[in-house]
Amino acid sequence: MELRTAASPKDVKHYTTDRLREEFLIDDLFKVNEIKLVYSHIDRIITGSAVPVNQELKLTAGDELRAEYFLQRREMGIINIGGKGTITIDGTVNELEHKDGMYIGMGSKDISFASVDATNPAKFYINSAPAHTTYPTVLIKPENCVNVELGSLEGSNHRVICKYILPGQVESCQLVMGMTQLKPGSVWNTMPCHTHDRRMEVYLYFDMQENDMVFHYMGEPTETRHIVMRNEQAVISPSWSIHSGCGTKAYTFIWGMVGENQDFDDMDACDLKDLR
């Protein structure tokens, strides 16, 4: 498990491009027959992936968690961005189609991932946060989620937000998770932008072609920076940072938030005239 420490906005404004990418970009997810995990000190979120091609992959706690099993003191959200796969939880097999999700509550011990077709393997994207109680494990279908359409083609930000894990739909201790899909012709997400001091966030950008990219904007509103993102790369966004992207074409991204509250609308809007 890779470890990332927290970063101060006073320091980040002096980072080079390489240092910025080193601290916040996760560019080596979705490795064949591997579980990749990145542990961030920012609200203790773990971001990761599992790509079982021709073998079953079992999730273990590792030395970093000092736990008997991975979800001894944690909860987990998963969205499958690949082919059909299965997640087996304490002997119960759950089938996940493309873009199906799953919430796994604290206390689940034995977790393993597999693909139905090795030529079209599942790609499980993972967010995990510390938990204080156990909520039911739920298989999540995007068609049963809260879906909100926002923006416009004229504003280049016509998009549909699909909320997978949030209070009133799929309960969790602190993890909130969902997916935003841009409509063809739109390239901006989360613009006008915002911060939320009470929660941090991680974005995974995908549904992009090899030569496409997203310019992910971060930093304090008056000290903005950018990271060039490619397909199936993730980026860590501290609470003090904006998190907005502009792509060469439409794309999809998964957002995961952990922190003080679970109020999706608790945002501190940034006036466009104040951005620098």
mmCIF file of C-alpha atoms in Angstrom:
data_model
loop_
_atom_site.group_PDB
_atom_site.id
_atom_site.type_symbol
_atom_site.label_atom_id
_atom_site.label_comp_id
_atom_site.label_asym_id
_atom_site.label_seq_id
_atom_site.Cartn_x
_atom_site.Cartn_y
_atom_site.Cartn_z
ATOM 1 C CA MET A 1 0.000 0.000 0.000
ATOM 2 C CA GLU A 2 1.453 3.332 -1.052
ATOM 3 C CA LEU A 3 1.395 6.131 1.533
ATOM 4 C CA ARG A 4 0.719 9.807 0.762
ATOM 5 C CA THR A 5 1.062 12.486 3.454
ATOM 6 C CA ALA A 6 -1.065 15.626 3.743
ATOM 7 C CA ALA A 7 0.040 18.900 2.136
ATOM 8 C CA SER A 8 -0.326 22.528 3.231
ATOM 9 C CA PRO A 9 -1.692 25.092 0.750
ATOM 10 C CA LYS A 10 1.188 27.369 1.781
ATOM 11 C CA ASP A 11 3.617 24.767 0.438
ATOM 12 C CA VAL A 12 1.638 23.627 -2.609
ATOM 13 C CA LYS A 13 1.751 27.084 -4.216
ATOM 14 C CA HIS A 14 5.520 26.575 -4.591
ATOM 15 C CA TYR A 15 5.381 23.044 -6.075
ATOM 16 C CA THR A 16 6.798 22.245 -9.493
ATOM 17 C CA THR A 17 4.748 20.235 -11.971
ATOM 18 C CA ASP A 18 6.589 17.038 -11.018
ATOM 19 C CA ARG A 19 6.070 17.621 -7.277
ATOM 20 C CA LEU A 20 2.385 18.416 -7.791
ATOM 21 C CA ARG A 21 1.897 15.153 -9.690
ATOM 22 C CA GLU A 22 3.907 13.200 -7.131
ATOM 23 C CA GLU A 23 1.719 14.380 -4.257
ATOM 24 C CA PHE A 24 -1.771 14.278 -5.789
ATOM 25 C CA LEU A 25 -1.863 12.197 -8.996
ATOM 26 C CA ILE A 26 -2.462 8.435 -8.912
ATOM 27 C CA ASP A 27 -1.361 7.325 -12.360
ATOM 28 C CA ASP A 28 -0.743 3.577 -12.041
ATOM 29 C CA LEU A 29 -4.174 2.142 -11.256
ATOM 30 C CA PHE A 30 -5.799 -0.864 -12.962
ATOM 31 C CA LYS A 31 -2.815 -3.172 -13.258
ATOM 32 C CA VAL A 32 -3.551 -6.679 -14.555
ATOM 33 C CA ASN A 33 -4.048 -9.248 -11.786
ATOM 34 C CA GLU A 34 -3.201 -6.729 -9.060
ATOM 35 C CA ILE A 35 -4.854 -4.816 -6.241
ATOM 36 C CA LYS A 36 -3.390 -1.310 -6.097
ATOM 37 C CA LEU A 37 -4.005 0.836 -2.983
ATOM 38 C CA VAL A 38 -2.972 4.383 -2.043
ATOM 39 C CA TYR A 39 -3.423 5.490 1.578
ATOM 40 C CA SER A 40 -3.728 9.255 2.027
ATOM 41 C CA HIS A 41 -3.329 11.016 5.365
ATOM 42 C CA ILE A 42 -6.009 13.448 4.117
ATOM 43 C CA ASP A 43 -9.024 12.145 6.053
ATOM 44 C CA ARG A 44 -7.431 8.661 5.900
ATOM 45 C CA ILE A 45 -9.031 7.774 2.568
ATOM 46 C CA ILE A 46 -7.743 4.756 0.644
ATOM 47 C CA THR A 47 -8.067 4.897 -3.140
ATOM 48 C CA GLY A 48 -7.415 1.809 -5.202
ATOM 49 C CA SER A 49 -8.266 -0.688 -7.883
ATOM 50 C CA ALA A 50 -8.554 -4.414 -8.517
ATOM 51 C CA VAL A 51 -8.223 -5.962 -11.993
ATOM 52 C CA PRO A 52 -8.697 -9.741 -11.797
ATOM 53 C CA VAL A 53 -8.057 -11.151 -15.272
ATOM 54 C CA ASN A 54 -7.316 -14.867 -14.991
ATOM 55 C CA GLN A 55 -7.160 -15.224 -11.224
ATOM 56 C CA GLU A 56 -9.132 -14.275 -8.126
ATOM 57 C CA LEU A 57 -7.728 -11.364 -6.118
ATOM 58 C CA LYS A 58 -8.133 -11.348 -2.335
ATOM 59 C CA LEU A 59 -8.135 -8.115 -0.344
ATOM 60 C CA THR A 60 -5.869 -8.098 2.718
ATOM 61 C CA ALA A 61 -5.203 -5.423 5.325
ATOM 62 C CA GLY A 62 -1.442 -5.355 4.944
ATOM 63 C CA ASP A 63 0.867 -3.990 7.608
ATOM 64 C CA GLU A 64 -0.212 -0.396 7.037
ATOM 65 C CA LEU A 65 -3.674 -0.737 8.643
ATOM 66 C CA ARG A 66 -2.548 -2.709 11.706
ATOM 67 C CA ALA A 67 -5.841 -4.592 11.444
ATOM 68 C CA GLU A 68 -6.833 -8.248 11.347
ATOM 69 C CA TYR A 69 -8.672 -7.667 8.052
ATOM 70 C CA PHE A 70 -9.181 -4.710 5.726
ATOM 71 C CA LEU A 71 -12.659 -3.641 6.866
ATOM 72 C CA GLN A 72 -12.177 -4.262 10.571
ATOM 73 C CA ARG A 73 -12.440 -0.512 11.169
ATOM 74 C CA ARG A 74 -13.364 0.682 7.669
ATOM 75 C CA GLU A 75 -16.108 0.856 5.052
ATOM 76 C CA MET A 76 -15.740 0.642 1.281
ATOM 77 C CA GLY A 77 -17.371 1.832 -1.936
ATOM 78 C CA ILE A 78 -16.672 0.169 -5.290
ATOM 79 C CA ILE A 79 -17.692 0.979 -8.874
ATOM 80 C CA ASN A 80 -16.892 -1.385 -11.755
ATOM 81 C CA ILE A 81 -15.700 0.500 -14.854
ATOM 82 C CA GLY A 82 -14.778 -2.653 -16.791
ATOM 83 C CA GLY A 83 -16.475 -5.869 -17.905
ATOM 84 C CA LYS A 84 -18.723 -8.076 -15.803
ATOM 85 C CA GLY A 85 -17.171 -9.260 -12.564
ATOM 86 C CA THR A 86 -17.898 -10.636 -9.129
ATOM 87 C CA ILE A 87 -17.173 -9.525 -5.585
ATOM 88 C CA THR A 88 -17.370 -12.315 -3.022
ATOM 89 C CA ILE A 89 -17.998 -11.090 0.527
ATOM 90 C CA ASP A 90 -17.833 -13.650 3.331
ATOM 91 C CA GLY A 91 -18.957 -16.383 0.923
ATOM 92 C CA THR A 92 -21.735 -14.405 -0.812
ATOM 93 C CA VAL A 93 -21.108 -13.821 -4.529
ATOM 94 C CA ASN A 94 -22.263 -10.486 -6.001
ATOM 95 C CA GLU A 95 -22.284 -9.907 -9.772
ATOM 96 C CA LEU A 96 -21.443 -6.417 -11.009
ATOM 97 C CA GLU A 97 -22.062 -5.292 -14.573
ATOM 98 C CA HIS A 98 -20.322 -2.297 -16.143
ATOM 99 C CA LYS A 99 -20.838 0.787 -13.922
ATOM 100 C CA ASP A 100 -22.570 -1.180 -11.157
ATOM 101 C CA GLY A 101 -21.473 -0.221 -7.659
ATOM 102 C CA MET A 102 -21.261 -1.737 -4.205
ATOM 103 C CA TYR A 103 -21.136 -0.489 -0.646
ATOM 104 C CA ILE A 104 -19.457 -2.879 1.814
ATOM 105 C CA GLY A 105 -19.983 -2.215 5.501
ATOM 106 C CA MET A 106 -17.484 -2.401 8.333
ATOM 107 C CA GLY A 107 -16.867 -5.913 9.650
ATOM 108 C CA SER A 108 -16.899 -7.795 6.341
ATOM 109 C CA LYS A 109 -13.881 -10.080 6.574
ATOM 110 C CA ASP A 110 -13.208 -12.065 3.410
ATOM 111 C CA ILE A 111 -13.399 -10.019 0.191
ATOM 112 C CA SER A 112 -12.254 -11.221 -3.219
ATOM 113 C CA PHE A 113 -12.574 -9.997 -6.804
ATOM 114 C CA ALA A 114 -12.951 -11.972 -10.036
ATOM 115 C CA SER A 115 -13.839 -11.405 -13.696
ATOM 116 C CA VAL A 116 -16.449 -13.353 -15.653
ATOM 117 C CA ASP A 117 -14.564 -13.020 -18.964
ATOM 118 C CA ALA A 118 -10.776 -12.726 -19.007
ATOM 119 C CA THR A 119 -10.906 -11.061 -22.438
ATOM 120 C CA ASN A 120 -13.079 -8.292 -20.979
ATOM 121 C CA PRO A 121 -12.016 -8.123 -17.335
ATOM 122 C CA ALA A 122 -13.711 -6.199 -14.570
ATOM 123 C CA LYS A 123 -12.017 -3.036 -13.346
ATOM 124 C CA PHE A 124 -13.048 -2.373 -9.775
ATOM 125 C CA TYR A 125 -12.406 1.171 -8.532
ATOM 126 C CA ILE A 126 -12.195 1.435 -4.737
ATOM 127 C CA ASN A 127 -12.677 4.170 -2.128
ATOM 128 C CA SER A 128 -12.421 3.274 1.563
ATOM 129 C CA ALA A 129 -12.786 5.377 4.715
ATOM 130 C CA PRO A 130 -12.596 4.806 8.472
ATOM 131 C CA ALA A 131 -15.931 3.738 9.976
ATOM 132 C CA HIS A 132 -17.458 3.759 13.448
ATOM 133 C CA THR A 133 -20.436 1.438 12.936
ATOM 134 C CA THR A 134 -21.725 -1.152 10.469
ATOM 135 C CA TYR A 135 -24.195 -0.321 7.706
ATOM 136 C CA PRO A 136 -25.691 -2.969 5.387
ATOM 137 C CA THR A 137 -23.744 -4.100 2.338
ATOM 138 C CA VAL A 138 -25.627 -3.050 -0.819
ATOM 139 C CA LEU A 139 -25.307 -3.855 -4.539
ATOM 140 C CA ILE A 140 -25.972 -0.591 -6.378
ATOM 141 C CA LYS A 141 -27.478 -0.288 -9.858
ATOM 142 C CA PRO A 142 -27.011 3.146 -11.481
ATOM 143 C CA GLU A 143 -30.565 3.108 -12.826
ATOM 144 C CA ASN A 144 -31.829 2.948 -9.221
ATOM 145 C CA CYS A 145 -29.691 5.864 -8.032
ATOM 146 C CA VAL A 146 -30.527 9.539 -7.664
ATOM 147 C CA ASN A 147 -29.684 11.108 -11.037
ATOM 148 C CA VAL A 148 -29.421 14.891 -11.484
ATOM 149 C CA GLU A 149 -28.967 16.660 -14.831
ATOM 150 C CA LEU A 150 -27.053 19.936 -14.672
ATOM 151 C CA GLY A 151 -25.439 22.528 -16.921
ATOM 152 C CA SER A 152 -25.943 23.209 -20.608
ATOM 153 C CA LEU A 153 -24.261 22.625 -23.940
ATOM 154 C CA GLU A 154 -23.912 26.400 -24.303
ATOM 155 C CA GLY A 155 -21.867 26.414 -21.102
ATOM 156 C CA SER A 156 -19.893 23.328 -22.205
ATOM 157 C CA ASN A 157 -20.898 21.631 -18.922
ATOM 158 C CA HIS A 158 -24.030 19.571 -19.703
ATOM 159 C CA ARG A 159 -23.703 16.563 -17.406
ATOM 160 C CA VAL A 160 -25.585 13.902 -15.437
ATOM 161 C CA ILE A 161 -24.624 13.249 -11.814
ATOM 162 C CA CYS A 162 -25.405 9.736 -10.560
ATOM 163 C CA LYS A 163 -25.268 9.492 -6.756
ATOM 164 C CA TYR A 164 -24.404 5.947 -5.636
ATOM 165 C CA ILE A 165 -23.692 6.274 -1.902
ATOM 166 C CA LEU A 166 -25.358 9.046 0.082
ATOM 167 C CA PRO A 167 -27.738 9.420 3.042
ATOM 168 C CA GLY A 168 -31.292 8.289 2.314
ATOM 169 C CA GLN A 169 -30.228 5.981 -0.505
ATOM 170 C CA VAL A 170 -27.261 3.865 0.572
ATOM 171 C CA GLU A 171 -26.214 4.614 4.137
ATOM 172 C CA SER A 172 -22.584 4.881 5.209
ATOM 173 C CA CYS A 173 -20.557 6.299 8.079
ATOM 174 C CA GLN A 174 -18.843 9.049 6.081
ATOM 175 C CA LEU A 175 -18.190 7.874 2.503
ATOM 176 C CA VAL A 176 -20.190 9.593 -0.250
ATOM 177 C CA MET A 177 -19.624 8.356 -3.785
ATOM 178 C CA GLY A 178 -20.998 8.751 -7.287
ATOM 179 C CA MET A 179 -20.311 9.259 -10.966
ATOM 180 C CA THR A 180 -20.662 12.205 -13.339
ATOM 181 C CA GLN A 181 -20.961 11.726 -17.102
ATOM 182 C CA LEU A 182 -20.526 14.640 -19.488
ATOM 183 C CA LYS A 183 -22.767 14.880 -22.537
ATOM 184 C CA PRO A 184 -21.131 14.970 -26.009
ATOM 185 C CA GLY A 185 -19.880 18.460 -26.759
ATOM 186 C CA SER A 186 -19.376 19.356 -23.088
ATOM 187 C CA VAL A 187 -15.915 19.407 -21.537
ATOM 188 C CA TRP A 188 -16.200 21.228 -18.175
ATOM 189 C CA ASN A 189 -17.070 19.654 -14.827
ATOM 190 C CA THR A 190 -17.788 21.461 -11.559
ATOM 191 C CA MET A 191 -17.580 24.939 -13.029
ATOM 192 C CA PRO A 192 -18.267 27.365 -11.428
ATOM 193 C CA CYS A 193 -16.046 25.619 -8.908
ATOM 194 C CA HIS A 194 -16.150 25.347 -5.138
ATOM 195 C CA THR A 195 -14.331 24.104 -2.066
ATOM 196 C CA HIS A 196 -15.696 22.295 0.985
ATOM 197 C CA ASP A 197 -13.546 22.556 4.091
ATOM 198 C CA ARG A 198 -15.550 19.812 5.752
ATOM 199 C CA ARG A 199 -14.740 17.110 3.159
ATOM 200 C CA MET A 200 -11.895 16.049 0.911
ATOM 201 C CA GLU A 201 -12.461 14.417 -2.467
ATOM 202 C CA VAL A 202 -10.864 12.039 -4.962
ATOM 203 C CA TYR A 203 -11.669 12.042 -8.695
ATOM 204 C CA LEU A 204 -11.136 9.169 -11.153
ATOM 205 C CA TYR A 205 -11.283 10.253 -14.800
ATOM 206 C CA PHE A 206 -12.150 7.610 -17.415
ATOM 207 C CA ASP A 207 -14.052 6.933 -20.664
ATOM 208 C CA MET A 208 -11.248 8.788 -22.454
ATOM 209 C CA GLN A 209 -9.388 7.819 -25.621
ATOM 210 C CA GLU A 210 -5.605 7.365 -25.661
ATOM 211 C CA ASN A 211 -4.832 10.848 -26.969
ATOM 212 C CA ASP A 212 -7.469 12.664 -24.907
ATOM 213 C CA MET A 213 -6.782 14.401 -21.605
ATOM 214 C CA VAL A 214 -8.374 16.436 -18.838
ATOM 215 C CA PHE A 215 -6.778 19.517 -17.322
ATOM 216 C CA HIS A 216 -7.661 19.072 -13.646
ATOM 217 C CA TYR A 217 -7.609 22.399 -11.809
ATOM 218 C CA MET A 218 -6.745 22.437 -8.115
ATOM 219 C CA GLY A 219 -5.313 24.730 -5.456
ATOM 220 C CA GLU A 220 -6.705 27.687 -3.555
ATOM 221 C CA PRO A 221 -9.100 29.812 -5.652
ATOM 222 C CA THR A 222 -6.527 32.609 -5.840
ATOM 223 C CA GLU A 223 -3.581 30.208 -6.354
ATOM 224 C CA THR A 224 -4.813 27.724 -8.948
ATOM 225 C CA ARG A 225 -2.654 24.973 -10.422
ATOM 226 C CA HIS A 226 -3.393 22.206 -12.899
ATOM 227 C CA ILE A 227 -2.539 18.532 -13.419
ATOM 228 C CA VAL A 228 -2.850 16.920 -16.850
ATOM 229 C CA MET A 229 -4.887 13.728 -16.434
ATOM 230 C CA ARG A 230 -5.057 10.736 -18.777
ATOM 231 C CA ASN A 231 -7.566 7.898 -18.973
ATOM 232 C CA GLU A 232 -8.169 5.945 -15.743
ATOM 233 C CA GLN A 233 -6.033 8.190 -13.555
ATOM 234 C CA ALA A 234 -7.143 9.525 -10.174
ATOM 235 C CA VAL A 235 -6.346 12.726 -8.311
ATOM 236 C CA ILE A 236 -6.501 13.568 -4.599
ATOM 237 C CA SER A 237 -8.190 16.868 -3.745
ATOM 238 C CA PRO A 238 -7.597 18.368 -0.265
ATOM 239 C CA SER A 239 -10.445 20.174 1.481
ATOM 240 C CA TRP A 240 -8.951 23.612 0.782
ATOM 241 C CA SER A 241 -8.610 22.977 -2.951
ATOM 242 C CA ILE A 242 -10.938 23.573 -5.862
ATOM 243 C CA HIS A 243 -11.504 20.499 -8.059
ATOM 244 C CA SER A 244 -12.613 21.155 -11.585
ATOM 245 C CA GLY A 245 -11.657 19.779 -14.967
ATOM 246 C CA CYS A 246 -11.685 20.689 -18.650
ATOM 247 C CA GLY A 247 -11.173 17.946 -21.222
ATOM 248 C CA THR A 248 -10.317 17.694 -24.888
ATOM 249 C CA LYS A 249 -13.576 15.707 -25.252
ATOM 250 C CA ALA A 250 -16.441 14.577 -23.048
ATOM 251 C CA TYR A 251 -15.485 12.095 -20.338
ATOM 252 C CA THR A 252 -16.781 10.441 -17.162
ATOM 253 C CA PHE A 253 -15.449 10.711 -13.628
ATOM 254 C CA ILE A 254 -16.110 9.042 -10.296
ATOM 255 C CA TRP A 255 -16.071 11.221 -7.195
ATOM 256 C CA GLY A 256 -15.607 10.018 -3.648
ATOM 257 C CA MET A 257 -15.793 12.218 -0.543
ATOM 258 C CA VAL A 258 -15.003 11.629 3.120
ATOM 259 C CA GLY A 259 -14.801 13.979 6.071
ATOM 260 C CA GLU A 260 -16.867 15.920 8.578
ATOM 261 C CA ASN A 261 -20.308 15.548 6.992
ATOM 262 C CA GLN A 262 -22.209 13.863 4.141
ATOM 263 C CA ASP A 263 -24.178 16.851 2.899
ATOM 264 C CA PHE A 264 -23.634 16.815 -0.887
ATOM 265 C CA ASP A 265 -24.742 20.451 -1.173
ATOM 266 C CA ASP A 266 -22.409 21.749 1.559
ATOM 267 C CA MET A 267 -20.114 23.728 -0.747
ATOM 268 C CA ASP A 268 -18.343 27.086 -0.586
ATOM 269 C CA ALA A 269 -18.867 28.539 -4.051
ATOM 270 C CA CYS A 270 -16.021 30.419 -5.730
ATOM 271 C CA ASP A 271 -16.935 33.510 -7.700
ATOM 272 C CA LEU A 272 -15.415 33.267 -11.170
ATOM 273 C CA LYS A 273 -14.118 36.837 -10.929
ATOM 274 C CA ASP A 274 -11.996 35.822 -7.940
ATOM 275 C CA LEU A 275 -10.187 32.895 -9.601
ATOM 276 C CA ARG A 276 -6.513 33.388 -10.380
#
